[in-house]
Amino acid sequence: MSSISKHPYHPIIYVRGFAATQSEIEDTVADPYMGFNIGSTKARVAWTGDVKRFYFESPLVRLMSDHKYQDVFVEGDDLVAAEHSQLRIPYQCIVIYRYYDEASQDFGDASVTPPIEHFARGLDRLISRLRDKVCANPDNGVSPDDFRVYLVAHSMGGLVCRAFLQNPELGSAPARRAVDKFFTYATPHNGIDLRIVRNVPGWFSFGDVNNFNRKRMAGYLALPEGPDVSRVVNFPADRVFNLVGTNARDYTAVRGLSAWAAGEASDGLVRIDNATTHGLDAQGNEVSSPRAFVNRSHSGYYGIVNSEEGYQNLTRFLFGGMRVDGHLDIDAITLPTEVRKELDAGHKVRASYQFEIVVTLRGCQWEMTRRMAREQSAIFRTFDALFPVDADGRRTPDRRQSPHLFSAFLDPGKSVKASKSISFGFDLKVLVPDYEVDGIAFLKRHYEGGFIYRDLILVEAIPDKEAPSGWRAKYGFQSTNPGKPGISATGHDMNQMENDPDGLRFEIPIEQNTQPGLRGRLRIEARRWA
């Protein structure tokens, strides 16, 4: 056997987030799983209308119960760290990187916390040691060259992983090659910005908070200094998933001071704009890393790690078999009649638009991604950006500004239908923009919360041996066919994408013939994912 035969269930290494004070460090090291075992109990409205408790057992417990993972703690020992244990480590295991042990009173030197570069080198050693132990177990049947591992990290843990992956001085090439995928919860990939001082100052060394200063980050991430340190190098950016929190309200650290300082468009600590990465994919194309947005805070009982939404995105990214991306290509947006008259009369008109998107999967009651204006996470575009003026004075669509609505990872092997089809729905809403005429808000016939377009669009992809691509797609609109994709469209071939032999695509026409109105196409792209 090899890691290929065991795919997709490679070992998982969890890397926890930042601990600012000595007491937080001591609490951290006292927990064998460093927070990956923390669940939550919250209220949920049942179908009866009653409010009932909902229990999320924790990512650790769910990985064990749903996917048969095992931890490496046996009879009081950590089997990875143990020197002479006769017990064998299974391939499908969960390992906790306990990098704060060295800064604790019980296991290290509490007088100094090692720098993030030291933690990155420690991750390199952990991966190498895990590889040797796993490959030494004959039951696993895996050679060192075949060994693969997943990195799963929260907050600063994601920066520890990036430092290891990106900086050649902080990790060995064999250990980096072993990393197959990298999932981050609420990681400040582009640093932490505060209301008053913007980026955390480099001189602010209390609790090593300067780890989130962009100049300091550029050093350990092996990037040039500048305003953007979210670029992934030396690792494919499309193999990195960013889960972004949008709930600042429920983050209570420092009695709410952190949430106030970070601002509304954040998870209470990390601003939404700073929580994502980009770089080159395996083919050398410039891409944004796949990401999802969930209404969760940075940590705590409403935290992003101990959430069902986080778990669903994590397991589908690690174990799923298909990636689906949705883009909205806008051909035209019409202005209200009154605003159009002002524009035709020579007045200066400005407009901005917000695009809301919620994605759900068939058979799953949780939202995989959620971007809403009232949660400060909607996609924002101006009219001028969508339709710039060309050299002839005409406004033409700029496809580079087409909103990327979502990335979703699906598992065709777990279809709830005998046909093995996969299905998902996305609620798309284009909010009525704010109009300005000569710099003054234009509020005639304005209704707050109104929208240009809104519909729930249901898509089903069906395996079809007779289709050129092997798949056929159906779609339907909730407004005309509640709950049933495929009535308003009986089937479309999914065509191969240009420059991507493994990619398929099809388009859904979108048209709202009103004033204001919208005309465009939803471009759905699907790729094999392994």
Short mmCIF file of C-alpha atoms in Angstrom, two decimals:
data_model
loop_
_atom_site.label_atom_id
_atom_site.label_comp_id
_atom_site.label_asym_id
_atom_site.label_seq_id
_atom_site.Cartn_x
_atom_site.Cartn_y
_atom_site.Cartn_z
CA MET A 1 0.00 0.00 0.00
CA SER A 2 0.97 3.69 -0.22
CA SER A 3 -0.44 7.06 0.70
CA ILE A 4 -2.25 6.98 -2.65
CA SER A 5 -4.18 3.90 -1.58
CA LYS A 6 -5.05 5.64 1.70
CA HIS A 7 -6.13 8.89 0.04
CA PRO A 8 -7.78 11.12 1.16
CA TYR A 9 -7.23 10.21 4.82
CA HIS A 10 -3.71 11.44 5.45
CA PRO A 11 -2.43 12.33 8.95
CA ILE A 12 -3.60 15.70 10.28
CA ILE A 13 -1.42 18.09 12.29
CA TYR A 14 -3.32 20.78 14.18
CA VAL A 15 -1.48 24.01 14.98
CA ARG A 16 -3.23 26.20 17.55
CA GLY A 17 -3.35 29.99 17.68
CA PHE A 18 -1.76 32.78 19.69
CA ALA A 19 -1.48 32.91 23.49
CA ALA A 20 -0.64 36.43 24.64
CA THR A 21 -0.01 36.00 28.36
CA GLN A 22 1.75 33.46 30.55
CA SER A 23 -1.55 32.35 32.06
CA GLU A 24 -2.93 31.69 28.57
CA ILE A 25 0.18 29.68 27.74
CA GLU A 26 -0.25 27.59 30.90
CA ASP A 27 -3.93 26.97 30.11
CA THR A 28 -2.95 25.99 26.58
CA VAL A 29 -0.34 23.40 27.53
CA ALA A 30 -2.65 21.90 30.17
CA ASP A 31 -4.99 20.79 27.37
CA PRO A 32 -3.62 17.77 25.44
CA TYR A 33 -5.48 18.81 22.27
CA MET A 34 -4.88 22.58 22.61
CA GLY A 35 -8.45 23.58 21.77
CA PHE A 36 -9.14 21.25 18.84
CA ASN A 37 -11.33 19.27 21.23
CA ILE A 38 -13.53 22.19 22.30
CA GLY A 39 -17.13 22.00 21.13
CA SER A 40 -20.12 24.21 21.73
CA THR A 41 -23.73 24.01 22.91
CA LYS A 42 -26.04 26.58 21.37
CA ALA A 43 -29.72 27.14 20.75
CA ARG A 44 -31.35 26.28 17.44
CA VAL A 45 -34.95 26.55 16.25
CA ALA A 46 -36.38 23.10 15.42
CA TRP A 47 -39.01 22.38 12.76
CA THR A 48 -41.67 22.51 15.46
CA GLY A 49 -40.78 26.11 16.22
CA ASP A 50 -39.34 25.10 19.57
CA VAL A 51 -35.91 26.31 20.61
CA LYS A 52 -33.70 23.31 21.33
CA ARG A 53 -30.06 22.74 22.11
CA PHE A 54 -27.62 21.93 19.34
CA TYR A 55 -24.38 20.18 20.29
CA PHE A 56 -21.23 20.40 18.21
CA GLU A 57 -18.87 17.86 19.70
CA SER A 58 -15.63 19.51 18.41
CA PRO A 59 -13.58 18.94 15.25
CA LEU A 60 -11.48 16.32 17.00
CA VAL A 61 -14.41 14.17 18.12
CA ARG A 62 -16.19 14.50 14.77
CA LEU A 63 -13.09 13.49 12.81
CA MET A 64 -12.86 10.44 15.03
CA SER A 65 -16.54 9.49 14.82
CA ASP A 66 -17.20 10.43 11.18
CA HIS A 67 -13.87 9.57 9.54
CA LYS A 68 -12.25 7.06 11.94
CA TYR A 69 -9.22 9.16 12.83
CA GLN A 70 -7.23 8.31 15.97
CA ASP A 71 -5.16 10.47 18.27
CA VAL A 72 -1.56 9.63 19.27
CA PHE A 73 -2.00 9.75 23.05
CA VAL A 74 -1.84 6.24 24.54
CA GLU A 75 -1.29 5.26 28.18
CA GLY A 76 -0.20 8.78 29.04
CA ASP A 77 2.39 9.03 26.25
CA ASP A 78 2.53 11.03 23.05
CA LEU A 79 3.53 8.31 20.58
CA VAL A 80 5.14 10.81 18.21
CA ALA A 81 7.33 12.31 20.92
CA ALA A 82 8.08 9.02 22.73
CA GLU A 83 11.60 7.72 22.14
CA HIS A 84 11.24 4.00 22.85
CA SER A 85 7.52 3.18 22.75
CA GLN A 86 6.64 -0.17 21.20
CA LEU A 87 3.18 1.10 20.28
CA ARG A 88 2.64 1.85 16.61
CA ILE A 89 1.18 5.01 15.11
CA PRO A 90 -1.68 4.49 12.63
CA TYR A 91 -1.59 6.36 9.33
CA GLN A 92 -5.01 7.95 9.88
CA CYS A 93 -4.03 9.96 12.96
CA ILE A 94 -4.42 13.44 14.46
CA VAL A 95 -1.31 15.06 15.93
CA ILE A 96 -1.28 18.27 17.99
CA TYR A 97 1.75 20.54 17.51
CA ARG A 98 2.42 21.59 21.11
CA TYR A 99 4.76 24.46 20.31
CA TYR A 100 3.90 26.44 23.44
CA ASP A 101 5.29 23.72 25.74
CA GLU A 102 8.72 25.33 25.52
CA ALA A 103 7.37 28.61 26.94
CA SER A 104 5.48 27.03 29.85
CA GLN A 105 6.48 26.78 33.49
CA ASP A 106 6.01 23.01 33.58
CA PHE A 107 7.72 21.94 30.35
CA GLY A 108 10.09 24.74 29.38
CA ASP A 109 11.36 28.20 30.22
CA ALA A 110 8.57 30.60 31.16
CA SER A 111 10.95 33.57 31.11
CA VAL A 112 11.05 33.72 27.31
CA THR A 113 8.73 32.78 24.44
CA PRO A 114 10.66 31.54 21.38
CA PRO A 115 10.18 33.49 18.13
CA ILE A 116 7.86 32.30 15.40
CA GLU A 117 10.87 31.16 13.34
CA HIS A 118 11.66 28.69 16.12
CA PHE A 119 8.11 27.34 16.03
CA ALA A 120 8.34 26.91 12.24
CA ARG A 121 11.53 24.85 12.58
CA GLY A 122 9.80 22.78 15.25
CA LEU A 123 6.98 22.02 12.81
CA ASP A 124 9.56 20.83 10.31
CA ARG A 125 10.98 18.43 12.90
CA LEU A 126 7.50 17.24 13.90
CA ILE A 127 6.54 16.37 10.31
CA SER A 128 9.83 14.53 9.78
CA ARG A 129 9.43 12.61 13.04
CA LEU A 130 5.80 11.74 12.27
CA ARG A 131 6.82 10.51 8.81
CA ASP A 132 9.51 8.25 10.26
CA LYS A 133 7.19 6.81 12.91
CA VAL A 134 4.28 6.27 10.51
CA CYS A 135 6.49 4.65 7.88
CA ALA A 136 8.10 2.42 10.52
CA ASN A 137 4.70 0.83 11.17
CA PRO A 138 4.46 -2.10 8.71
CA ASP A 139 0.67 -2.06 9.01
CA ASN A 140 0.64 1.30 7.22
CA GLY A 141 2.63 0.13 4.20
CA VAL A 142 3.78 3.66 3.38
CA SER A 143 7.27 4.67 2.26
CA PRO A 144 8.82 8.03 3.23
CA ASP A 145 8.44 9.23 -0.37
CA ASP A 146 4.71 8.41 -0.34
CA PHE A 147 3.96 9.94 3.08
CA ARG A 148 1.59 12.93 3.02
CA VAL A 149 0.17 15.14 5.76
CA TYR A 150 -2.51 17.84 6.17
CA LEU A 151 -1.86 21.03 8.14
CA VAL A 152 -4.87 22.53 9.95
CA ALA A 153 -4.25 25.77 11.81
CA HIS A 154 -6.06 28.45 13.80
CA SER A 155 -5.03 32.12 13.86
CA MET A 156 -1.26 32.53 14.40
CA GLY A 157 -0.87 28.79 13.86
CA GLY A 158 -1.46 29.50 10.18
CA LEU A 159 1.49 31.91 10.18
CA VAL A 160 3.68 29.25 11.82
CA CYS A 161 2.71 26.90 8.98
CA ARG A 162 3.30 29.53 6.30
CA ALA A 163 6.73 30.38 7.74
CA PHE A 164 7.65 26.69 7.54
CA LEU A 165 6.27 26.29 4.01
CA GLN A 166 7.49 29.56 2.52
CA ASN A 167 10.88 30.27 4.10
CA PRO A 168 13.55 27.78 2.93
CA GLU A 169 15.63 28.58 6.00
CA LEU A 170 12.90 27.38 8.36
CA GLY A 171 12.06 23.97 6.92
CA SER A 172 13.51 21.11 4.93
CA ALA A 173 12.43 20.32 1.39
CA PRO A 174 11.33 16.71 2.18
CA ALA A 175 9.07 17.90 5.03
CA ARG A 176 7.53 20.62 2.86
CA ARG A 177 6.90 18.13 0.03
CA ALA A 178 4.97 15.96 2.47
CA VAL A 179 2.32 18.67 3.01
CA ASP A 180 -0.64 17.95 0.73
CA LYS A 181 -3.20 20.57 1.83
CA PHE A 182 -3.28 23.45 4.30
CA PHE A 183 -6.48 24.71 6.00
CA THR A 184 -6.56 27.93 8.04
CA TYR A 185 -9.19 29.16 10.49
CA ALA A 186 -9.18 32.95 11.01
CA THR A 187 -5.47 33.43 10.27
CA PRO A 188 -4.26 37.06 9.95
CA HIS A 189 -2.48 36.34 6.68
CA ASN A 190 -1.93 40.05 6.05
CA GLY A 191 -1.38 41.04 9.65
CA ILE A 192 -3.65 42.62 12.25
CA ASP A 193 -4.97 46.15 11.77
CA LEU A 194 -6.41 48.20 14.59
CA ARG A 195 -8.80 51.13 14.55
CA ILE A 196 -6.28 53.64 15.89
CA VAL A 197 -2.81 52.57 14.72
CA ARG A 198 -3.74 50.38 11.74
CA ASN A 199 -1.12 47.62 11.53
CA VAL A 200 0.22 46.37 14.88
CA PRO A 201 3.44 48.37 15.40
CA GLY A 202 6.71 46.49 15.18
CA TRP A 203 7.93 47.93 18.46
CA PHE A 204 4.91 46.55 20.37
CA SER A 205 6.50 43.40 21.76
CA PHE A 206 4.10 42.57 24.62
CA GLY A 207 3.21 38.90 24.30
CA ASP A 208 4.95 38.84 20.90
CA VAL A 209 2.05 40.74 19.33
CA ASN A 210 4.55 42.17 16.85
CA ASN A 211 4.35 38.77 15.10
CA PHE A 212 1.40 40.40 13.28
CA ASN A 213 3.33 43.45 12.12
CA ARG A 214 3.72 43.31 8.32
CA LYS A 215 7.41 44.23 8.34
CA ARG A 216 8.11 41.49 10.87
CA MET A 217 5.90 39.05 8.92
CA ALA A 218 7.73 39.74 5.65
CA GLY A 219 10.93 38.58 7.34
CA TYR A 220 9.75 35.20 8.55
CA LEU A 221 7.53 34.58 5.49
CA ALA A 222 10.41 35.27 3.08
CA LEU A 223 8.51 38.05 1.30
CA PRO A 224 9.53 41.59 0.28
CA GLU A 225 8.44 44.29 2.69
CA GLY A 226 5.24 46.04 1.69
CA PRO A 227 1.52 46.41 2.35
CA ASP A 228 0.72 42.84 1.22
CA VAL A 229 2.25 39.85 3.01
CA SER A 230 -0.62 37.47 2.22
CA ARG A 231 1.12 35.97 -0.79
CA VAL A 232 1.90 32.25 -0.59
CA VAL A 233 5.22 31.21 -2.12
CA ASN A 234 6.90 27.79 -2.40
CA PHE A 235 3.50 26.10 -2.02
CA PRO A 236 0.48 26.02 -4.38
CA ALA A 237 -1.95 28.76 -3.32
CA ASP A 238 -4.93 26.69 -4.50
CA ARG A 239 -4.01 24.00 -1.94
CA VAL A 240 -4.60 26.53 0.86
CA PHE A 241 -8.12 27.11 2.21
CA ASN A 242 -9.01 30.25 4.18
CA LEU A 243 -12.02 30.11 6.50
CA VAL A 244 -12.92 33.71 7.34
CA GLY A 245 -14.97 34.78 10.35
CA THR A 246 -17.37 37.74 10.08
CA ASN A 247 -18.80 37.98 13.61
CA ALA A 248 -17.03 40.65 15.66
CA ARG A 249 -19.95 41.07 18.06
CA ASP A 250 -19.45 37.77 19.92
CA TYR A 251 -15.69 38.02 20.41
CA THR A 252 -15.29 38.94 24.08
CA ALA A 253 -11.51 38.90 24.54
CA VAL A 254 -10.17 41.77 26.66
CA ARG A 255 -13.79 42.53 27.64
CA GLY A 256 -14.69 43.43 24.08
CA LEU A 257 -11.79 45.85 23.54
CA SER A 258 -10.27 43.64 20.83
CA ALA A 259 -13.52 43.57 18.82
CA TRP A 260 -13.83 47.34 19.10
CA ALA A 261 -10.23 47.86 17.99
CA ALA A 262 -10.50 45.45 15.04
CA GLY A 263 -13.76 46.99 13.84
CA GLU A 264 -16.99 45.60 12.48
CA ALA A 265 -15.64 44.03 9.29
CA SER A 266 -13.73 41.41 11.28
CA ASP A 267 -14.06 38.33 13.46
CA GLY A 268 -13.27 40.46 16.50
CA LEU A 269 -9.50 40.28 15.98
CA VAL A 270 -8.71 39.68 12.30
CA ARG A 271 -10.18 41.95 9.67
CA ILE A 272 -11.95 40.16 6.81
CA ASP A 273 -9.64 41.72 4.21
CA ASN A 274 -6.57 40.35 6.02
CA ALA A 275 -7.73 36.72 6.40
CA THR A 276 -7.10 35.39 2.87
CA THR A 277 -4.13 34.39 0.72
CA HIS A 278 -3.17 34.36 -2.94
CA GLY A 279 -0.28 33.20 -5.11
CA LEU A 280 0.50 30.74 -7.90
CA ASP A 281 -1.29 27.43 -8.37
CA ALA A 282 0.48 24.20 -9.33
CA GLN A 283 0.34 25.22 -13.02
CA GLY A 284 1.88 28.65 -12.36
CA ASN A 285 -1.32 30.69 -12.72
CA GLU A 286 -1.99 33.63 -10.42
CA VAL A 287 -4.98 32.69 -8.23
CA SER A 288 -6.72 33.57 -5.01
CA SER A 289 -6.82 30.73 -2.50
CA PRO A 290 -10.24 29.11 -2.04
CA ARG A 291 -12.10 30.61 0.90
CA ALA A 292 -15.42 30.60 2.71
CA PHE A 293 -17.02 33.18 4.99
CA VAL A 294 -18.96 32.17 8.10
CA ASN A 295 -20.70 34.32 10.72
CA ARG A 296 -18.43 33.20 13.54
CA SER A 297 -16.05 35.04 15.87
CA HIS A 298 -12.32 34.52 16.22
CA SER A 299 -12.70 32.17 19.19
CA GLY A 300 -14.92 31.49 22.18
CA TYR A 301 -18.29 29.75 22.31
CA TYR A 302 -19.28 31.36 19.01
CA GLY A 303 -15.80 30.69 17.66
CA ILE A 304 -14.87 29.61 14.17
CA VAL A 305 -12.95 26.44 15.12
CA ASN A 306 -15.68 24.93 17.29
CA SER A 307 -18.42 25.41 14.66
CA GLU A 308 -20.33 23.03 12.42
CA GLU A 309 -19.74 25.40 9.48
CA GLY A 310 -16.00 25.20 10.06
CA TYR A 311 -16.06 21.41 10.28
CA GLN A 312 -18.11 21.03 7.09
CA ASN A 313 -15.70 23.23 5.12
CA LEU A 314 -12.66 21.50 6.64
CA THR A 315 -13.71 17.95 5.83
CA ARG A 316 -14.91 18.73 2.31
CA PHE A 317 -11.66 20.55 1.50
CA LEU A 318 -9.55 17.68 2.86
CA PHE A 319 -11.63 14.71 1.71
CA GLY A 320 -13.91 15.95 -1.10
CA GLY A 321 -13.64 14.96 -4.76
CA MET A 322 -14.83 18.05 -6.62
CA ARG A 323 -14.28 21.80 -6.40
CA VAL A 324 -17.00 24.15 -7.71
CA ASP A 325 -16.53 27.90 -8.20
CA GLY A 326 -19.22 30.45 -9.01
CA HIS A 327 -18.60 33.75 -10.81
CA LEU A 328 -21.04 36.46 -11.82
CA ASP A 329 -20.21 38.00 -15.19
CA ILE A 330 -22.23 41.21 -15.46
CA ASP A 331 -23.06 42.44 -18.93
CA ALA A 332 -25.20 45.42 -17.94
CA ILE A 333 -26.65 47.19 -14.91
CA THR A 334 -29.28 49.82 -15.62
CA LEU A 335 -29.74 52.89 -13.48
CA PRO A 336 -33.09 54.06 -12.08
CA THR A 337 -34.96 56.31 -14.50
CA GLU A 338 -34.46 59.41 -12.32
CA VAL A 339 -30.73 58.79 -11.98
CA ARG A 340 -30.37 58.11 -15.69
CA LYS A 341 -31.97 61.46 -16.43
CA GLU A 342 -29.43 63.20 -14.19
CA LEU A 343 -26.59 61.40 -15.98
CA ASP A 344 -27.95 62.31 -19.42
CA ALA A 345 -28.23 65.93 -18.28
CA GLY A 346 -24.47 65.99 -17.69
CA HIS A 347 -24.39 65.55 -13.93
CA LYS A 348 -21.71 63.42 -12.27
CA VAL A 349 -23.28 60.16 -11.09
CA ARG A 350 -21.67 57.55 -8.86
CA ALA A 351 -23.07 54.16 -7.85
CA SER A 352 -21.87 51.24 -5.75
CA TYR A 353 -23.20 47.69 -5.45
CA GLN A 354 -23.11 44.96 -2.82
CA PHE A 355 -23.42 41.28 -3.76
CA GLU A 356 -24.68 38.89 -1.10
CA ILE A 357 -24.22 35.15 -1.43
CA VAL A 358 -25.20 32.17 0.73
CA VAL A 359 -24.23 28.64 -0.38
CA THR A 360 -25.84 25.44 0.92
CA LEU A 361 -25.42 21.79 -0.06
CA ARG A 362 -28.14 19.19 -0.56
CA GLY A 363 -28.43 17.05 2.54
CA CYS A 364 -26.57 19.56 4.75
CA GLN A 365 -28.45 22.04 6.93
CA TRP A 366 -25.47 24.37 7.36
CA GLU A 367 -24.37 27.30 5.22
CA MET A 368 -21.00 26.61 3.63
CA THR A 369 -20.31 30.27 2.96
CA ARG A 370 -22.22 33.42 3.86
CA ARG A 371 -21.47 36.97 2.75
CA MET A 372 -24.00 39.56 3.91
CA ALA A 373 -24.08 43.36 3.87
CA ARG A 374 -25.32 43.62 7.46
CA GLU A 375 -22.35 41.47 8.54
CA GLN A 376 -19.94 43.71 6.57
CA SER A 377 -18.86 40.76 4.42
CA ALA A 378 -20.75 41.36 1.14
CA ILE A 379 -18.76 41.68 -2.08
CA PHE A 380 -18.42 45.35 -3.03
CA ARG A 381 -18.03 46.86 -6.49
CA THR A 382 -18.48 50.34 -7.89
CA PHE A 383 -20.21 51.01 -11.20
CA ASP A 384 -16.99 52.55 -12.54
CA ALA A 385 -15.01 49.43 -11.67
CA LEU A 386 -17.54 47.09 -13.31
CA PHE A 387 -17.91 49.28 -16.41
CA PRO A 388 -14.82 51.45 -16.99
CA VAL A 389 -14.76 53.98 -19.81
CA ASP A 390 -12.71 52.77 -22.80
CA ALA A 391 -10.65 54.83 -25.23
CA ASP A 392 -13.77 55.59 -27.32
CA GLY A 393 -15.70 56.89 -24.33
CA ARG A 394 -17.88 53.79 -24.07
CA ARG A 395 -18.46 51.75 -20.93
CA THR A 396 -17.63 48.07 -21.39
CA PRO A 397 -17.65 45.27 -18.79
CA ASP A 398 -14.33 44.56 -17.12
CA ARG A 399 -14.31 40.77 -16.60
CA ARG A 400 -11.46 41.10 -14.11
CA GLN A 401 -14.01 42.71 -11.78
CA SER A 402 -16.55 39.87 -12.11
CA PRO A 403 -17.44 38.95 -8.52
CA HIS A 404 -16.12 35.55 -7.47
CA LEU A 405 -19.11 34.38 -5.46
CA PHE A 406 -17.93 31.16 -3.85
CA SER A 407 -15.68 28.11 -3.78
CA ALA A 408 -17.34 24.91 -2.57
CA PHE A 409 -15.87 21.45 -2.17
CA LEU A 410 -18.17 18.49 -2.76
CA ASP A 411 -18.01 14.75 -2.28
CA PRO A 412 -19.74 12.87 -5.15
CA GLY A 413 -19.28 9.62 -3.23
CA LYS A 414 -21.66 10.80 -0.50
CA SER A 415 -24.62 11.73 -2.68
CA VAL A 416 -28.03 11.25 -1.10
CA LYS A 417 -29.43 10.15 -4.47
CA ALA A 418 -29.01 6.85 -6.30
CA SER A 419 -27.89 8.74 -9.42
CA LYS A 420 -24.75 9.89 -7.56
CA SER A 421 -25.51 13.43 -8.62
CA ILE A 422 -24.28 16.35 -6.55
CA SER A 423 -26.43 19.36 -5.85
CA PHE A 424 -26.09 22.72 -4.18
CA GLY A 425 -27.99 25.97 -3.95
CA PHE A 426 -26.90 29.56 -3.74
CA ASP A 427 -28.96 32.53 -2.72
CA LEU A 428 -27.76 35.51 -4.75
CA LYS A 429 -28.78 39.04 -3.97
CA VAL A 430 -27.62 42.29 -5.58
CA LEU A 431 -28.45 45.16 -3.28
CA VAL A 432 -29.76 48.48 -4.55
CA PRO A 433 -26.73 50.73 -4.45
CA ASP A 434 -26.18 54.12 -2.98
CA TYR A 435 -26.41 56.70 -5.75
CA GLU A 436 -24.68 60.06 -5.71
CA VAL A 437 -25.42 62.92 -8.06
CA ASP A 438 -22.79 65.67 -8.00
CA GLY A 439 -21.52 64.34 -4.67
CA ILE A 440 -24.93 64.36 -2.94
CA ALA A 441 -26.84 61.21 -1.98
CA PHE A 442 -29.77 60.65 -4.33
CA LEU A 443 -32.60 59.24 -2.20
CA LYS A 444 -35.66 59.61 -4.42
CA ARG A 445 -37.68 56.39 -4.24
CA HIS A 446 -34.94 54.83 -2.08
CA TYR A 447 -35.97 51.93 0.17
CA GLU A 448 -33.27 50.67 2.51
CA GLY A 449 -32.67 46.94 2.00
CA GLY A 450 -34.10 46.89 -1.50
CA PHE A 451 -32.39 44.85 -4.20
CA ILE A 452 -31.94 44.76 -7.95
CA TYR A 453 -31.87 40.97 -8.12
CA ARG A 454 -32.56 38.09 -5.76
CA ASP A 455 -33.16 34.38 -6.27
CA LEU A 456 -32.18 30.99 -4.88
CA ILE A 457 -30.57 29.06 -7.71
CA LEU A 458 -30.41 25.27 -7.46
CA VAL A 459 -27.79 23.34 -9.43
CA GLU A 460 -27.46 19.60 -9.91
CA ALA A 461 -24.58 17.88 -11.70
CA ILE A 462 -25.36 14.35 -12.90
CA PRO A 463 -22.86 11.73 -14.14
CA ASP A 464 -23.68 10.95 -17.78
CA LYS A 465 -21.52 8.59 -19.82
CA GLU A 466 -23.04 9.88 -23.05
CA ALA A 467 -22.10 13.50 -22.35
CA PRO A 468 -18.73 14.55 -23.85
CA SER A 469 -17.43 15.59 -20.44
CA GLY A 470 -19.05 12.75 -18.51
CA TRP A 471 -21.35 15.17 -16.68
CA ARG A 472 -24.59 16.99 -17.41
CA ALA A 473 -25.89 19.91 -15.38
CA LYS A 474 -29.40 21.06 -14.52
CA TYR A 475 -30.50 24.19 -12.75
CA GLY A 476 -33.65 25.88 -11.58
CA PHE A 477 -34.78 29.06 -9.83
CA GLN A 478 -36.52 28.87 -6.49
CA SER A 479 -38.82 31.72 -7.55
CA THR A 480 -40.32 29.57 -10.33
CA ASN A 481 -39.58 25.97 -9.29
CA PRO A 482 -39.34 25.65 -5.50
CA GLY A 483 -36.95 22.89 -4.44
CA LYS A 484 -36.45 21.37 -7.92
CA PRO A 485 -33.43 22.01 -10.12
CA GLY A 486 -33.87 20.98 -13.71
CA ILE A 487 -37.49 21.97 -14.45
CA SER A 488 -36.67 25.26 -16.11
CA ALA A 489 -33.64 23.70 -17.80
CA THR A 490 -33.67 20.01 -18.72
CA GLY A 491 -29.91 19.64 -19.01
CA HIS A 492 -26.73 21.24 -20.24
CA ASP A 493 -23.44 19.75 -21.27
CA MET A 494 -20.63 20.79 -18.98
CA ASN A 495 -17.96 21.88 -21.43
CA GLN A 496 -14.24 21.60 -20.92
CA MET A 497 -12.58 24.79 -19.74
CA GLU A 498 -9.88 26.41 -21.81
CA ASN A 499 -6.34 25.60 -20.61
CA ASP A 500 -7.70 23.17 -18.00
CA PRO A 501 -8.39 19.62 -19.24
CA ASP A 502 -9.79 18.64 -15.84
CA GLY A 503 -12.13 21.64 -15.61
CA LEU A 504 -15.80 21.79 -16.68
CA ARG A 505 -18.07 24.79 -16.97
CA PHE A 506 -21.56 25.94 -17.87
CA GLU A 507 -23.45 29.20 -17.64
CA ILE A 508 -26.82 30.27 -16.24
CA PRO A 509 -28.37 33.39 -17.77
CA ILE A 510 -29.46 36.06 -15.28
CA GLU A 511 -31.79 38.85 -16.30
CA GLN A 512 -33.87 41.35 -14.36
CA ASN A 513 -35.73 43.61 -16.77
CA THR A 514 -36.49 46.47 -14.42
CA GLN A 515 -35.23 49.99 -13.76
CA PRO A 516 -32.75 49.51 -12.18
CA GLY A 517 -32.03 46.05 -13.57
CA LEU A 518 -29.32 43.50 -14.20
CA ARG A 519 -28.24 41.31 -17.08
CA GLY A 520 -25.43 38.77 -16.94
CA ARG A 521 -24.40 35.15 -16.58
CA LEU A 522 -23.55 32.92 -13.67
CA ARG A 523 -20.44 31.02 -14.65
CA ILE A 524 -20.14 27.69 -12.81
CA GLU A 525 -16.75 25.96 -12.99
CA ALA A 526 -16.10 22.47 -11.65
CA ARG A 527 -12.78 20.67 -11.26
CA ARG A 528 -11.68 17.31 -9.95
CA TRP A 529 -10.27 17.67 -6.47
CA ALA A 530 -7.85 15.26 -4.82
#
